[in-house]
Amino acid sequence: MRFRFACAMAWASRLISTRAVIRNWLLAYVGNVVGCLGTVLLVVWANIAGLGDGAVGETAVRIARAKADLPLVEAFTRGILCNALVCLAVWLAIGARSVTDKILAILFPVVAFVTIGFEHSIANLFFLPFGLAVDAHGTVSIVGVGRNIVAVTAGNMVGGTLLVAGVYWVAYLRGERMRKDRSP
């Protein structure tokens, strides 16, 4: 999902088809869903929620409940802002030369989105199912979980595709595409 902006730029430049973009996004998303749910299973089986006399589980439920209770507009907007930072982290890492440079490049944008409370669909595909799995009292709304995943995913797509890739394409690549269209 992190390279969504690159597919969008290739699509805007007519280097790949709409079908190819959708296929890429769906495969990446499904792969992330499987990975997140598999991780949830491992964490549940390892009884991570029981650590700290259950404090880890209580915290997971509080996080999941807060995410599930977010109004749609807030979840969507936080998704836009989050993926702008995630794409910035990826872009910075691509430009980095060493492993140390790559780690430092992603550190600040990722810490910023987590600290500020922005929403990322893939992170939520772990936090929300984990919160549901360890919620002994049924306080996390499954409808809210679904609403959050849909709104945040849409926001992430707008943030990565329009806000990052779209602006970059207009600023740097659109003129190149226009020159190619005019050439004989």
mmCIF file of C-alpha atoms in Angstrom:
data_model
loop_
_atom_site.group_PDB
_atom_site.id
_atom_site.type_symbol
_atom_site.label_atom_id
_atom_site.label_comp_id
_atom_site.label_asym_id
_atom_site.label_seq_id
_atom_site.Cartn_x
_atom_site.Cartn_y
_atom_site.Cartn_z
ATOM 1 C CA MET A 1 0.000 0.000 0.000
ATOM 2 C CA ARG A 2 2.937 2.321 0.586
ATOM 3 C CA PHE A 3 3.769 2.635 -3.117
ATOM 4 C CA ARG A 4 0.218 3.545 -4.108
ATOM 5 C CA PHE A 5 1.432 7.007 -5.084
ATOM 6 C CA ALA A 6 3.893 5.546 -7.631
ATOM 7 C CA CYS A 7 1.113 3.605 -9.389
ATOM 8 C CA ALA A 8 -1.015 6.748 -9.470
ATOM 9 C CA MET A 9 1.766 8.719 -11.154
ATOM 10 C CA ALA A 10 2.336 5.954 -13.699
ATOM 11 C CA TRP A 11 -1.416 5.874 -14.371
ATOM 12 C CA ALA A 12 -1.607 9.677 -14.740
ATOM 13 C CA SER A 13 1.276 9.482 -17.217
ATOM 14 C CA ARG A 14 -0.615 6.746 -19.097
ATOM 15 C CA LEU A 15 2.152 4.228 -18.504
ATOM 16 C CA ILE A 16 -0.224 1.703 -16.917
ATOM 17 C CA SER A 17 -3.935 1.024 -17.277
ATOM 18 C CA THR A 18 -6.660 1.720 -14.739
ATOM 19 C CA ARG A 19 -7.183 -2.026 -14.514
ATOM 20 C CA ALA A 20 -3.499 -2.551 -13.647
ATOM 21 C CA VAL A 21 -3.678 0.076 -10.894
ATOM 22 C CA ILE A 22 -6.818 -1.447 -9.376
ATOM 23 C CA ARG A 23 -5.319 -4.953 -9.581
ATOM 24 C CA ASN A 24 -2.129 -3.767 -7.877
ATOM 25 C CA TRP A 25 -4.049 -2.003 -5.122
ATOM 26 C CA LEU A 26 -6.353 -4.971 -4.512
ATOM 27 C CA LEU A 27 -3.503 -7.487 -4.356
ATOM 28 C CA ALA A 28 -1.513 -5.261 -2.003
ATOM 29 C CA TYR A 29 -4.551 -4.657 0.195
ATOM 30 C CA VAL A 30 -5.516 -8.333 0.387
ATOM 31 C CA GLY A 31 -1.914 -9.250 1.186
ATOM 32 C CA ASN A 32 -1.876 -6.683 3.973
ATOM 33 C CA VAL A 33 -5.215 -7.934 5.352
ATOM 34 C CA VAL A 34 -3.912 -11.511 5.450
ATOM 35 C CA GLY A 35 -0.667 -10.385 7.086
ATOM 36 C CA CYS A 36 -2.431 -8.273 9.700
ATOM 37 C CA LEU A 37 -4.983 -10.928 10.611
ATOM 38 C CA GLY A 38 -2.225 -13.547 10.772
ATOM 39 C CA THR A 39 -0.321 -11.302 13.146
ATOM 40 C CA VAL A 40 -3.452 -10.827 15.259
ATOM 41 C CA LEU A 41 -3.759 -14.618 15.553
ATOM 42 C CA LEU A 42 -0.140 -14.988 16.635
ATOM 43 C CA VAL A 43 -0.441 -12.174 19.176
ATOM 44 C CA VAL A 44 -3.659 -13.664 20.589
ATOM 45 C CA TRP A 45 -2.155 -17.164 20.778
ATOM 46 C CA ALA A 46 0.906 -15.723 22.532
ATOM 47 C CA ASN A 47 -1.447 -14.079 25.069
ATOM 48 C CA ILE A 48 0.202 -10.694 24.624
ATOM 49 C CA ALA A 49 -3.004 -9.101 25.942
ATOM 50 C CA GLY A 50 -2.297 -10.728 29.310
ATOM 51 C CA LEU A 51 1.033 -8.967 29.781
ATOM 52 C CA GLY A 52 1.257 -6.409 32.570
ATOM 53 C CA ASP A 53 -1.575 -8.134 34.435
ATOM 54 C CA GLY A 54 -3.848 -7.523 31.449
ATOM 55 C CA ALA A 55 -2.882 -3.878 30.947
ATOM 56 C CA VAL A 56 -1.786 -4.569 27.358
ATOM 57 C CA GLY A 57 -5.194 -6.042 26.533
ATOM 58 C CA GLU A 58 -7.046 -3.203 28.241
ATOM 59 C CA THR A 59 -5.013 -0.669 26.280
ATOM 60 C CA ALA A 60 -5.672 -2.538 23.024
ATOM 61 C CA VAL A 61 -9.417 -2.473 23.693
ATOM 62 C CA ARG A 62 -9.333 1.267 24.511
ATOM 63 C CA ILE A 63 -7.418 1.980 21.271
ATOM 64 C CA ALA A 64 -9.808 -0.168 19.207
ATOM 65 C CA ARG A 65 -12.878 1.406 20.812
ATOM 66 C CA ALA A 66 -11.560 4.936 20.163
ATOM 67 C CA LYS A 67 -10.832 4.080 16.520
ATOM 68 C CA ALA A 68 -14.206 2.363 16.026
ATOM 69 C CA ASP A 69 -16.029 5.361 17.543
ATOM 70 C CA LEU A 70 -14.398 7.958 15.279
ATOM 71 C CA PRO A 71 -16.912 9.880 13.176
ATOM 72 C CA LEU A 72 -16.601 9.130 9.442
ATOM 73 C CA VAL A 73 -15.330 12.583 8.482
ATOM 74 C CA GLU A 74 -12.637 12.500 11.174
ATOM 75 C CA ALA A 75 -11.515 8.981 10.205
ATOM 76 C CA PHE A 76 -11.430 9.927 6.514
ATOM 77 C CA THR A 77 -9.518 13.168 7.126
ATOM 78 C CA ARG A 78 -7.055 11.535 9.505
ATOM 79 C CA GLY A 79 -6.516 8.890 6.811
ATOM 80 C CA ILE A 80 -5.680 11.566 4.237
ATOM 81 C CA LEU A 81 -3.198 13.265 6.540
ATOM 82 C CA CYS A 82 -1.656 9.971 7.618
ATOM 83 C CA ASN A 83 -0.915 8.681 4.162
ATOM 84 C CA ALA A 84 0.621 12.003 3.162
ATOM 85 C CA LEU A 85 3.170 11.407 5.953
ATOM 86 C CA VAL A 86 3.562 7.716 5.095
ATOM 87 C CA CYS A 87 4.253 8.574 1.447
ATOM 88 C CA LEU A 88 6.729 11.232 2.579
ATOM 89 C CA ALA A 89 8.507 8.558 4.629
ATOM 90 C CA VAL A 90 8.656 6.214 1.635
ATOM 91 C CA TRP A 91 9.884 8.973 -0.648
ATOM 92 C CA LEU A 92 12.592 9.952 1.813
ATOM 93 C CA ALA A 93 13.627 6.301 2.219
ATOM 94 C CA ILE A 94 13.846 5.847 -1.554
ATOM 95 C CA GLY A 95 16.268 8.761 -1.703
ATOM 96 C CA ALA A 96 18.371 7.479 1.186
ATOM 97 C CA ARG A 97 21.600 5.626 0.493
ATOM 98 C CA SER A 98 22.408 3.581 3.572
ATOM 99 C CA VAL A 99 20.235 1.549 5.933
ATOM 100 C CA THR A 100 20.859 4.160 8.621
ATOM 101 C CA ASP A 101 19.697 6.901 6.251
ATOM 102 C CA LYS A 102 16.549 4.904 5.437
ATOM 103 C CA ILE A 103 15.729 4.371 9.120
ATOM 104 C CA LEU A 104 16.210 8.056 9.907
ATOM 105 C CA ALA A 105 14.193 9.043 6.828
ATOM 106 C CA ILE A 106 11.107 7.094 7.897
ATOM 107 C CA LEU A 107 11.425 7.713 11.627
ATOM 108 C CA PHE A 108 10.103 11.266 11.855
ATOM 109 C CA PRO A 109 7.091 11.039 9.496
ATOM 110 C CA VAL A 110 5.951 7.747 11.080
ATOM 111 C CA VAL A 111 6.450 9.007 14.631
ATOM 112 C CA ALA A 112 4.527 12.155 13.656
ATOM 113 C CA PHE A 113 1.487 10.264 12.314
ATOM 114 C CA VAL A 114 1.353 7.970 15.331
ATOM 115 C CA THR A 115 1.862 10.761 17.863
ATOM 116 C CA ILE A 116 -0.679 13.101 16.267
ATOM 117 C CA GLY A 117 -3.272 10.339 16.023
ATOM 118 C CA PHE A 118 -3.660 10.043 12.280
ATOM 119 C CA GLU A 119 -5.228 6.844 10.941
ATOM 120 C CA HIS A 120 -3.663 4.230 8.664
ATOM 121 C CA SER A 121 -5.794 1.427 7.261
ATOM 122 C CA ILE A 122 -3.094 -1.234 7.496
ATOM 123 C CA ALA A 123 -2.222 -0.371 11.091
ATOM 124 C CA ASN A 124 -5.939 -0.404 11.881
ATOM 125 C CA LEU A 125 -6.276 -3.837 10.259
ATOM 126 C CA PHE A 126 -4.163 -5.024 13.191
ATOM 127 C CA PHE A 127 -5.396 -2.794 16.029
ATOM 128 C CA LEU A 128 -9.124 -3.153 15.409
ATOM 129 C CA PRO A 129 -9.278 -6.977 15.041
ATOM 130 C CA PHE A 130 -6.894 -7.369 17.991
ATOM 131 C CA GLY A 131 -9.099 -5.114 20.106
ATOM 132 C CA LEU A 132 -12.159 -7.117 19.061
ATOM 133 C CA ALA A 133 -10.399 -10.392 19.858
ATOM 134 C CA VAL A 134 -9.463 -9.394 23.405
ATOM 135 C CA ASP A 135 -12.599 -7.363 24.219
ATOM 136 C CA ALA A 136 -14.203 -9.559 26.876
ATOM 137 C CA HIS A 137 -17.073 -7.113 27.464
ATOM 138 C CA GLY A 138 -18.081 -6.428 23.861
ATOM 139 C CA THR A 139 -17.386 -2.694 24.038
ATOM 140 C CA VAL A 140 -15.811 -2.459 20.570
ATOM 141 C CA SER A 141 -18.468 -2.055 17.886
ATOM 142 C CA ILE A 142 -17.962 -4.363 14.900
ATOM 143 C CA VAL A 143 -19.976 -1.902 12.783
ATOM 144 C CA GLY A 144 -17.644 0.866 13.958
ATOM 145 C CA VAL A 145 -14.655 -1.292 13.046
ATOM 146 C CA GLY A 146 -15.964 -1.770 9.517
ATOM 147 C CA ARG A 147 -16.841 1.915 9.173
ATOM 148 C CA ASN A 148 -13.352 2.917 10.331
ATOM 149 C CA ILE A 149 -11.583 0.560 7.928
ATOM 150 C CA VAL A 150 -13.632 1.826 4.968
ATOM 151 C CA ALA A 151 -13.292 5.535 5.837
ATOM 152 C CA VAL A 152 -9.586 5.342 6.675
ATOM 153 C CA THR A 153 -8.794 3.272 3.571
ATOM 154 C CA ALA A 154 -10.583 5.854 1.420
ATOM 155 C CA GLY A 155 -8.715 8.657 3.198
ATOM 156 C CA ASN A 156 -5.389 6.872 2.732
ATOM 157 C CA MET A 157 -6.145 6.513 -0.976
ATOM 158 C CA VAL A 158 -6.938 10.219 -1.312
ATOM 159 C CA GLY A 159 -3.876 11.208 0.732
ATOM 160 C CA GLY A 160 -1.461 8.999 -1.175
ATOM 161 C CA THR A 161 -3.005 9.353 -4.608
ATOM 162 C CA LEU A 162 -4.260 12.928 -4.879
ATOM 163 C CA LEU A 163 -2.409 14.795 -2.172
ATOM 164 C CA VAL A 164 1.027 13.271 -2.772
ATOM 165 C CA ALA A 165 1.130 11.648 -6.224
ATOM 166 C CA GLY A 166 -1.261 14.121 -7.811
ATOM 167 C CA VAL A 167 0.605 17.172 -6.601
ATOM 168 C CA TYR A 168 3.956 15.643 -7.560
ATOM 169 C CA TRP A 169 2.667 14.643 -10.995
ATOM 170 C CA VAL A 170 1.253 18.120 -11.682
ATOM 171 C CA ALA A 171 4.435 19.810 -10.457
ATOM 172 C CA TYR A 172 7.024 17.572 -12.129
ATOM 173 C CA LEU A 173 5.618 15.039 -14.584
ATOM 174 C CA ARG A 174 2.599 16.645 -16.252
ATOM 175 C CA GLY A 175 4.758 18.860 -18.443
ATOM 176 C CA GLU A 176 6.771 15.817 -19.508
ATOM 177 C CA ARG A 177 3.560 14.005 -20.462
ATOM 178 C CA MET A 178 2.322 17.049 -22.364
ATOM 179 C CA ARG A 179 5.586 17.243 -24.351
ATOM 180 C CA LYS A 180 5.247 13.554 -25.296
ATOM 181 C CA ASP A 181 1.643 14.107 -26.453
ATOM 182 C CA ARG A 182 2.720 16.977 -28.729
ATOM 183 C CA SER A 183 5.675 15.191 -30.326
ATOM 184 C CA PRO A 184 5.103 13.824 -33.857
#
